[in-house]
Tab-separated table of C-alpha atoms and ligand atoms in Angstrom:
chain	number	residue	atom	x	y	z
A	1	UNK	CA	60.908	72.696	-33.050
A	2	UNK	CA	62.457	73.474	-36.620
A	3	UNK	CA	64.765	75.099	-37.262
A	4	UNK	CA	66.057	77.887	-39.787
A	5	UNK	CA	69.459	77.022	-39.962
A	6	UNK	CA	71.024	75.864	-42.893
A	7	UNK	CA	73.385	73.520	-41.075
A	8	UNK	CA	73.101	71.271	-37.291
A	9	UNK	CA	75.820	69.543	-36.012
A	10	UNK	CA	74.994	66.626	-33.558
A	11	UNK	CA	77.451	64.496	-31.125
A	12	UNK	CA	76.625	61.093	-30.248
A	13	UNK	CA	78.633	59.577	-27.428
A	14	UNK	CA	80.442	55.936	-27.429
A	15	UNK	CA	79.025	53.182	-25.545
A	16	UNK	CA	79.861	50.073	-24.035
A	17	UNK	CA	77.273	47.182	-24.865
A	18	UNK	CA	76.919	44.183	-23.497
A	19	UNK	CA	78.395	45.062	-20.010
A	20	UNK	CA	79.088	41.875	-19.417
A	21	UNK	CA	75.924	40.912	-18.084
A	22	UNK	CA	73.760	42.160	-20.620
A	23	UNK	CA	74.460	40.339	-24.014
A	24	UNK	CA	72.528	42.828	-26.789
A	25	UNK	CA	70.227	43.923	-23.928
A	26	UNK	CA	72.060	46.327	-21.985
A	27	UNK	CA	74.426	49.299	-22.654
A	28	UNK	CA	76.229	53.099	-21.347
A	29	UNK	CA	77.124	56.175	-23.015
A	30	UNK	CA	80.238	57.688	-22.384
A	31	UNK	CA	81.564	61.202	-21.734
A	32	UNK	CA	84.446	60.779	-23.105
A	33	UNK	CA	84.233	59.930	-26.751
A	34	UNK	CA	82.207	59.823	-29.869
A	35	UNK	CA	80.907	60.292	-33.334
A	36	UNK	CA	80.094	63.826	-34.722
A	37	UNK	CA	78.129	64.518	-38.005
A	38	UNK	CA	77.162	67.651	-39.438
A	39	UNK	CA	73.914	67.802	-41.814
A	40	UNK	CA	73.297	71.226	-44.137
A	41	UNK	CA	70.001	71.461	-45.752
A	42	UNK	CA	70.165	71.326	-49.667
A	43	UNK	CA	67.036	71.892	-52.273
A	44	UNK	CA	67.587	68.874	-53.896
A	45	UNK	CA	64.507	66.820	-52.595
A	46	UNK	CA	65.840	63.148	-50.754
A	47	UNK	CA	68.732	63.362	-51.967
A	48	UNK	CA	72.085	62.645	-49.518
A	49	UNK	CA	75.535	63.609	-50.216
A	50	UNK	CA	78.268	62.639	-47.770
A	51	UNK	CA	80.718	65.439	-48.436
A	52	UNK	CA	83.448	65.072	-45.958
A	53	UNK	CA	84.233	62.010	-43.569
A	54	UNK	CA	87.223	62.786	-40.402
A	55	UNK	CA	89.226	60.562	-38.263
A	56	UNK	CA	89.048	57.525	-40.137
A	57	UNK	CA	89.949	56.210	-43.331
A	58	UNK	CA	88.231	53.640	-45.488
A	59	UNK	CA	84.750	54.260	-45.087
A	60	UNK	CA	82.748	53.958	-47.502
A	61	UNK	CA	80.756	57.717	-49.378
A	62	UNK	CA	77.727	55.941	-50.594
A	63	UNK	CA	74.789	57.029	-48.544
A	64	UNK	CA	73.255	53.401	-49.243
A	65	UNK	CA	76.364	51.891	-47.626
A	66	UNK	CA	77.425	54.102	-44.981
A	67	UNK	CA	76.272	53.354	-41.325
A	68	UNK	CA	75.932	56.887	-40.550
A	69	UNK	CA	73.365	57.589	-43.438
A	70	UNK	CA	71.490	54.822	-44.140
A	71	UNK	CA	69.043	55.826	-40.837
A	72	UNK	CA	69.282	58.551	-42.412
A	73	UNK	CA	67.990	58.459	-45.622
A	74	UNK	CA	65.450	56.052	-44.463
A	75	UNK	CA	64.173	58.848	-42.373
A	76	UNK	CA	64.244	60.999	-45.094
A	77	UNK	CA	62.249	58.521	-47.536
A	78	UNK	CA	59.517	57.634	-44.530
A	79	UNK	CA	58.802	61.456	-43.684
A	80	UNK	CA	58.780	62.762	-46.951
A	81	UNK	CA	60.897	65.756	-46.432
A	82	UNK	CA	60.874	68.231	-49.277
A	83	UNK	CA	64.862	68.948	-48.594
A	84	UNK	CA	67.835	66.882	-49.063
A	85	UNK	CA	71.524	67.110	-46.927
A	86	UNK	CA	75.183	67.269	-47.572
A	87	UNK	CA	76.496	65.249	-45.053
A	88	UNK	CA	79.658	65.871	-42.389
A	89	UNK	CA	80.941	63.105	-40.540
A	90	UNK	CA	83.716	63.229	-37.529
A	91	UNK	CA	84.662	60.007	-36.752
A	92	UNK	CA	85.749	60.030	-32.873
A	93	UNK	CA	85.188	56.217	-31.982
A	94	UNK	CA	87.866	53.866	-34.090
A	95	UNK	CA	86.608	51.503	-36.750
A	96	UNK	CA	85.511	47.706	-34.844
A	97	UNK	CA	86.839	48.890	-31.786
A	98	UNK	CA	83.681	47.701	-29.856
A	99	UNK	CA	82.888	51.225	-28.730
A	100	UNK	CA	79.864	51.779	-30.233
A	101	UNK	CA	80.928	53.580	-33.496
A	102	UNK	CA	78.834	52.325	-36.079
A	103	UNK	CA	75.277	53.504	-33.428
A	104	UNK	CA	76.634	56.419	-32.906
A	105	UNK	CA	76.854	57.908	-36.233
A	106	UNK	CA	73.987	56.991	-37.379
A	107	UNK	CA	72.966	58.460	-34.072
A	108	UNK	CA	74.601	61.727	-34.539
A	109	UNK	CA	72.691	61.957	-38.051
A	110	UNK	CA	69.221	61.334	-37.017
A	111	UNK	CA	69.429	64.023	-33.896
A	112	UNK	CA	70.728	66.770	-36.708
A	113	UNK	CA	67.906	65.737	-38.778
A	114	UNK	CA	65.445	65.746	-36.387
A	115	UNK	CA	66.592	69.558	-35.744
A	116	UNK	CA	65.088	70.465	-39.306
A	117	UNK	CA	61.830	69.034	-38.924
A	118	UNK	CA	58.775	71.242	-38.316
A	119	UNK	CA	57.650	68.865	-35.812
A	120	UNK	CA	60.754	67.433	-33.927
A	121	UNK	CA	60.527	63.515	-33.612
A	122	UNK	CA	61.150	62.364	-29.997
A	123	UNK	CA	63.900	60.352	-29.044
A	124	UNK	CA	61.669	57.153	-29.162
A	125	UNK	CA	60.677	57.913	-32.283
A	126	UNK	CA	64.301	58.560	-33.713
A	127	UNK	CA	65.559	55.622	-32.244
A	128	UNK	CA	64.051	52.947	-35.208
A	129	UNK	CA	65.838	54.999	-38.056
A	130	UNK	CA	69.221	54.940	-36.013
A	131	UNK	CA	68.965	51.099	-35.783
A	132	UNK	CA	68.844	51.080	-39.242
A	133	UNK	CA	72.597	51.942	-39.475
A	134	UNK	CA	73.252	49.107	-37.027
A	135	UNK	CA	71.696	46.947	-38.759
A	136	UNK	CA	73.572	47.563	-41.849
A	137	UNK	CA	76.755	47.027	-39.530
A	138	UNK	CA	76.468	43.970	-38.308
A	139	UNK	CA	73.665	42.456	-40.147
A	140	UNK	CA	71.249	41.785	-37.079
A	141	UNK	CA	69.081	44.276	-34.974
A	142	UNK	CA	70.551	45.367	-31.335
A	143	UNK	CA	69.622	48.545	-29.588
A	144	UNK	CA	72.508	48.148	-26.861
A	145	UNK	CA	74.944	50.637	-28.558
A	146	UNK	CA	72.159	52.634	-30.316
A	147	UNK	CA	69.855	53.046	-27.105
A	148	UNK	CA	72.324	54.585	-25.014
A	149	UNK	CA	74.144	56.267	-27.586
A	150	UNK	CA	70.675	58.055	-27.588
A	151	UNK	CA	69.582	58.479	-24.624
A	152	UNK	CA	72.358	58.635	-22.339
A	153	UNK	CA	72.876	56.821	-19.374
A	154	UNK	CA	72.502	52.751	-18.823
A	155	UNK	CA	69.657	51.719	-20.981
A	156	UNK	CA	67.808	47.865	-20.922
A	157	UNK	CA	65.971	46.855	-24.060
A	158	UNK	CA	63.642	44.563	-22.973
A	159	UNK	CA	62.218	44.326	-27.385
A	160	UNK	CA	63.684	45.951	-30.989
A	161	UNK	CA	60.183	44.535	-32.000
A	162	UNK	CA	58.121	46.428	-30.563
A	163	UNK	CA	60.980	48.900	-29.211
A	164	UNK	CA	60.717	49.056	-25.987
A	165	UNK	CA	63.790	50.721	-24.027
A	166	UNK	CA	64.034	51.222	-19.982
A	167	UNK	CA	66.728	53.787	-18.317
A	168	UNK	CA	68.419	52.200	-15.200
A	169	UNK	CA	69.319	54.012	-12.488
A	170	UNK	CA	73.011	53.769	-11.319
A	171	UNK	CA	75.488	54.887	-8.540
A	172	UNK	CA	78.184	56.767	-9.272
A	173	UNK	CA	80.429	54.321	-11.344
A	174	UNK	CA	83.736	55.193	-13.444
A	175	UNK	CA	84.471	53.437	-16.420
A	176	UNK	CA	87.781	52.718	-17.678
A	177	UNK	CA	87.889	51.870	-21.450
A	178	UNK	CA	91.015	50.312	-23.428
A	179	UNK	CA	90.938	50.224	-26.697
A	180	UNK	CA	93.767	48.051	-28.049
A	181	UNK	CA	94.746	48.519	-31.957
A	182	UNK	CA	93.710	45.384	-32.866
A	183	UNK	CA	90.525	45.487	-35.366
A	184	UNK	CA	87.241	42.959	-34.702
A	185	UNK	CA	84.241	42.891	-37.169
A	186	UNK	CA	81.129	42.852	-35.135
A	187	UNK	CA	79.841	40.614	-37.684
A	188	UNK	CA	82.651	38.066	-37.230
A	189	UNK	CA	82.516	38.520	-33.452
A	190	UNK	CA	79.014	37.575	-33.529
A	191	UNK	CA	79.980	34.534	-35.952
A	192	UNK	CA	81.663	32.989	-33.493
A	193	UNK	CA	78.849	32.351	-30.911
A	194	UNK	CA	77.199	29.574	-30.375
A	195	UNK	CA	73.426	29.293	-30.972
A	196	UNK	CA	72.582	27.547	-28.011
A	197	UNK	CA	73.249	27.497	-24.415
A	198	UNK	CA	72.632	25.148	-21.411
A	199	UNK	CA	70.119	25.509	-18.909
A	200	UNK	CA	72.493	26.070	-16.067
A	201	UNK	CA	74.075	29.098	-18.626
A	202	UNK	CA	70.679	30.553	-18.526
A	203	UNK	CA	69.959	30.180	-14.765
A	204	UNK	CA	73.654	31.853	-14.069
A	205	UNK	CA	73.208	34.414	-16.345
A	206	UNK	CA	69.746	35.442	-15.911
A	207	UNK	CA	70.379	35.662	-12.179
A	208	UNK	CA	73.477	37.907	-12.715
A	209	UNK	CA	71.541	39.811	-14.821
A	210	UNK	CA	68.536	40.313	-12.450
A	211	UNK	CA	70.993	41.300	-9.753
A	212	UNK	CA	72.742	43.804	-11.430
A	213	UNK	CA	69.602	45.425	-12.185
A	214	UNK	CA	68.866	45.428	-8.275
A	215	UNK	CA	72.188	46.588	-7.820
A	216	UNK	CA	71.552	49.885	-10.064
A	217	UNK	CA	68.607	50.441	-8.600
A	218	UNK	CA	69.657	49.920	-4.546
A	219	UNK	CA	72.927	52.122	-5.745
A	220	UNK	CA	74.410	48.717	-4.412
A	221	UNK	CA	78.117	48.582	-5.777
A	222	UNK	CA	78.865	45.545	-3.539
A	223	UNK	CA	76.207	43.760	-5.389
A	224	UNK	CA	76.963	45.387	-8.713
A	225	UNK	CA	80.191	43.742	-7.776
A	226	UNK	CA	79.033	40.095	-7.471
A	227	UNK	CA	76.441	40.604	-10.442
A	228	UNK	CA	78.691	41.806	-13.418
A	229	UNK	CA	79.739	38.584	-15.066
A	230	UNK	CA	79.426	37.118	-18.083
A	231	UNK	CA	79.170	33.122	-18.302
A	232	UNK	CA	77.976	33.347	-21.926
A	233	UNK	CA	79.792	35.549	-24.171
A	234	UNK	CA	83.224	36.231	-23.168
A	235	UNK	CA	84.874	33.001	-23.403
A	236	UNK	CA	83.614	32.686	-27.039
A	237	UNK	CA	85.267	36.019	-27.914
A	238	UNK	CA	87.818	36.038	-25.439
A	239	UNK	CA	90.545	34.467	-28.207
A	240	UNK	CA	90.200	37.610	-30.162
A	241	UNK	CA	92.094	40.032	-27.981
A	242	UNK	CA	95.462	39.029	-27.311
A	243	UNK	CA	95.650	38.714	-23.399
A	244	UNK	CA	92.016	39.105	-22.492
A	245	UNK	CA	92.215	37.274	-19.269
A	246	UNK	CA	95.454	39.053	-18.505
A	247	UNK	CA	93.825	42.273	-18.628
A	248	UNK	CA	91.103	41.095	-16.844
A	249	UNK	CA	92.995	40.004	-14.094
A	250	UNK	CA	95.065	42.768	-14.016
A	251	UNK	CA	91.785	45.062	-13.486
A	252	UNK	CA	90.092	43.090	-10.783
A	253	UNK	CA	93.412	43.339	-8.785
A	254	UNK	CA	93.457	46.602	-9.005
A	255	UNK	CA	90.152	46.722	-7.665
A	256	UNK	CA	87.812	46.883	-10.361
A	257	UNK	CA	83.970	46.411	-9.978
A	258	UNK	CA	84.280	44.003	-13.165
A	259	UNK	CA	85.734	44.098	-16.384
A	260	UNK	CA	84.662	42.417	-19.619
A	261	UNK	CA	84.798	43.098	-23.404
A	262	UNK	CA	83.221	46.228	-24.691
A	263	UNK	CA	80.419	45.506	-27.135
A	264	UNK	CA	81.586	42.742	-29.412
A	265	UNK	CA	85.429	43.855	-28.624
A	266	UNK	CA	88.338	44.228	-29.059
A	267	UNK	CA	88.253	47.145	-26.293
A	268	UNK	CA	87.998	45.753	-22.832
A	269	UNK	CA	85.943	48.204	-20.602
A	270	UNK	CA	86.444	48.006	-16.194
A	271	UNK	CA	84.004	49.933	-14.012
A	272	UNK	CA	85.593	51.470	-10.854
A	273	UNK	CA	83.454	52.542	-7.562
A	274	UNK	CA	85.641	55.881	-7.530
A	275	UNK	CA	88.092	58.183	-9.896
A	276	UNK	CA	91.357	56.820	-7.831
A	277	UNK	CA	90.573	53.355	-8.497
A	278	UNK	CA	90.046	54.148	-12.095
A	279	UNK	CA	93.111	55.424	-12.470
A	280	UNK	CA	94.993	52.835	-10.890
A	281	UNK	CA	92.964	50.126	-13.126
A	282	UNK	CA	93.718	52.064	-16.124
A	283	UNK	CA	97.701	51.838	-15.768
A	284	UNK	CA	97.262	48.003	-14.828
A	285	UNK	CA	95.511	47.088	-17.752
A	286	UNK	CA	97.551	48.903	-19.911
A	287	UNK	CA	100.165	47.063	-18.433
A	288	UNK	CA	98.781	43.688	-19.092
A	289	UNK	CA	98.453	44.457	-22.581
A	290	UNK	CA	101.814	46.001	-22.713
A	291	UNK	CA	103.043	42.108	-21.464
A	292	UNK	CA	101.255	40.649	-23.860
A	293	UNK	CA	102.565	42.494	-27.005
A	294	UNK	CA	100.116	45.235	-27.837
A	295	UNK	CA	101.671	48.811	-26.857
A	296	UNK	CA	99.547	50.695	-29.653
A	297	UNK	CA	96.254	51.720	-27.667
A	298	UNK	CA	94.187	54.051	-26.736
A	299	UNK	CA	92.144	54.427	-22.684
A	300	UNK	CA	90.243	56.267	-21.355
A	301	UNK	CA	88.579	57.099	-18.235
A	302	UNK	CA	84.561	58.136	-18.028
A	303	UNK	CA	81.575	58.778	-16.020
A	304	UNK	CA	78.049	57.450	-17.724
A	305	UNK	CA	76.983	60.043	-19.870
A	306	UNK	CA	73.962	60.689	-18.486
A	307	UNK	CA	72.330	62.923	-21.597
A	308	UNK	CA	73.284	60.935	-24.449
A	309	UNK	CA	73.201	62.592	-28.209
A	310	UNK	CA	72.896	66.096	-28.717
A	311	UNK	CA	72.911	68.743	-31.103
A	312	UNK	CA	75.928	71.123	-30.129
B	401	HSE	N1	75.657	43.187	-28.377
B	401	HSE	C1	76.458	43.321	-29.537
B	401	HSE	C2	77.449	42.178	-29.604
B	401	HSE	C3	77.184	44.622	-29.495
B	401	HSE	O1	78.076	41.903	-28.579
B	401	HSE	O2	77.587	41.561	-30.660
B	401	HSE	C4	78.072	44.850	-30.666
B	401	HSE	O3	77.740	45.983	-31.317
């Protein structure tokens, strides 16, 4: 459905990636937090103009360069759309925080776009131009911020190529999100891996994986318990936030269902099977980071965002 307005603001929550069990395959959207951008129809024919950027400093105003626009214009070029846009963007997520920031813009930008069209796109559809801006982030394709971003809830990508995205069902499940001020370049982070793994990696790993997915689907937090590990990922990133394992321990203490990095870090996200427990595990990681030095942070506590982007 099109639309008549001159300008559509969309919201596109954060998102944890990864979740531990999931490395660039699985991800959630959050209620909590996110990216906002605001799109108003101009007459000058593909052309993109990024008038205003909020809440963080430092990014860059060339449409070419910018995360949030370069889905954007792409989407622009490949339709043909006789308009152009001024472009708004509200920066909720912090820069490299691991939350999802860079998906979620360019997110927020496609779903405004997509209200102007005579023919609305659906979410599918939208979801290859949004990649786009990840891609120009950390110079590889992986839907596990954008998907969920998207469509809400905890999303699976079994392929970017074709894309091919599944929604998991889940219990109720709190997340607890920490988001120290320390700043780590998803490129870098993903520098740092190693390109190979052993077969006993892969057999521990895909069978944590597979069991987490039964553990959505059987609303089994027991076994969501046992499943949400990562044998892979975290220890090659761990170094990167100043008292990972601290924080980690801290969390499971306090009863958390697991707790790993967010995306590529630095946050460090816990899930908790109720809204007490969440609360407790947010003042003990806090804590934990408090002993190890970092004081500046920011938490929060969410359910899954179960609707993902939206025009508001
Ligand atoms: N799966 C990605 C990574 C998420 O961990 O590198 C970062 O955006």
């Amino acid at each position: 459905m099109s639309s008549d307005k001159t300008s559509i603001t969309a919201f596109a929550p954060a998102t944890v990636a990864n979740v531990a069990v999931g490395f660039d395959v699985l991800g959630f959207a959050l209620d909590a937090v996110g990216d906002t951008v605001t799109l108003t129809k101009t007459t000058d024919v593909g052309k993109i103009e990024i008038e205003s950027i909020k809440g963080l400093e430092g990014l860059p105003y060339d449409p070419a360069k910018n995360t949030a626009t370069v889905g954007l214009v792409k989407m622009l070029q490949e339709l043909g759309l006789p308009f152009g846009f001024k472009v708004s963007i509200e920066k909720g997520i912090p820069l490299s925080s691991g939350m999802g920031g860079s998906a979620a813009s360019s997110v927020a930008a496609v779903v405004a776009a997509n209200g102007f069209l005579p023919n609305s796109l659906s979410k599918s559809e939208l979801l290859r131009f949004a990649l786009e801006g990840e891609r120009a982030a950390s110079g590889a394709i992986h839907a596990d911020n954008v998907a969920p971003s998207l469509f809400g809830g905890l999303t699976l990508i079994r392929s970017t190529d074709p894309i091919d995205v599944i929604n998991i069902p889940y219990p109720k499940l709190f997340c607890v999100l920490i988001h120290p001020d320390i700043k780590v370049e998803t490129k870098y982070a993903r520098s740092v891996l190693a390109t190979h793994l052993s077969l006993h990696q892969f057999v521990q790993q895909s069978a944590h994986l597979a069991s987490f997915i039964a553990g959505c689907f059987q609303q089994d937090v027991e076994l969501i318990k046992r499943s949400c590990k990562d044998f892979v990922i975290e220890e090659q990133r761990a170094h990167l936030i100043a008292g990972f394992y601290d924080v980690q321990i801290a969390a499971l203490k306090a009863n958390a269902l697991a707790c790993s990095i967010s995306g590529s870090g630095p946050s460090i996200f816990a899930l908790a099977a109720n809204e007490q427990d969440s609360k407790l595990i947010k003042d003990a990681m806090i804590l934990a980071f408090n002993k190890n030095g970092i004081s500046k942070l920011d938490s929060w506590i969410s359910p899954i965002n179960q609707i993902g982007a939206r025009i508001i």
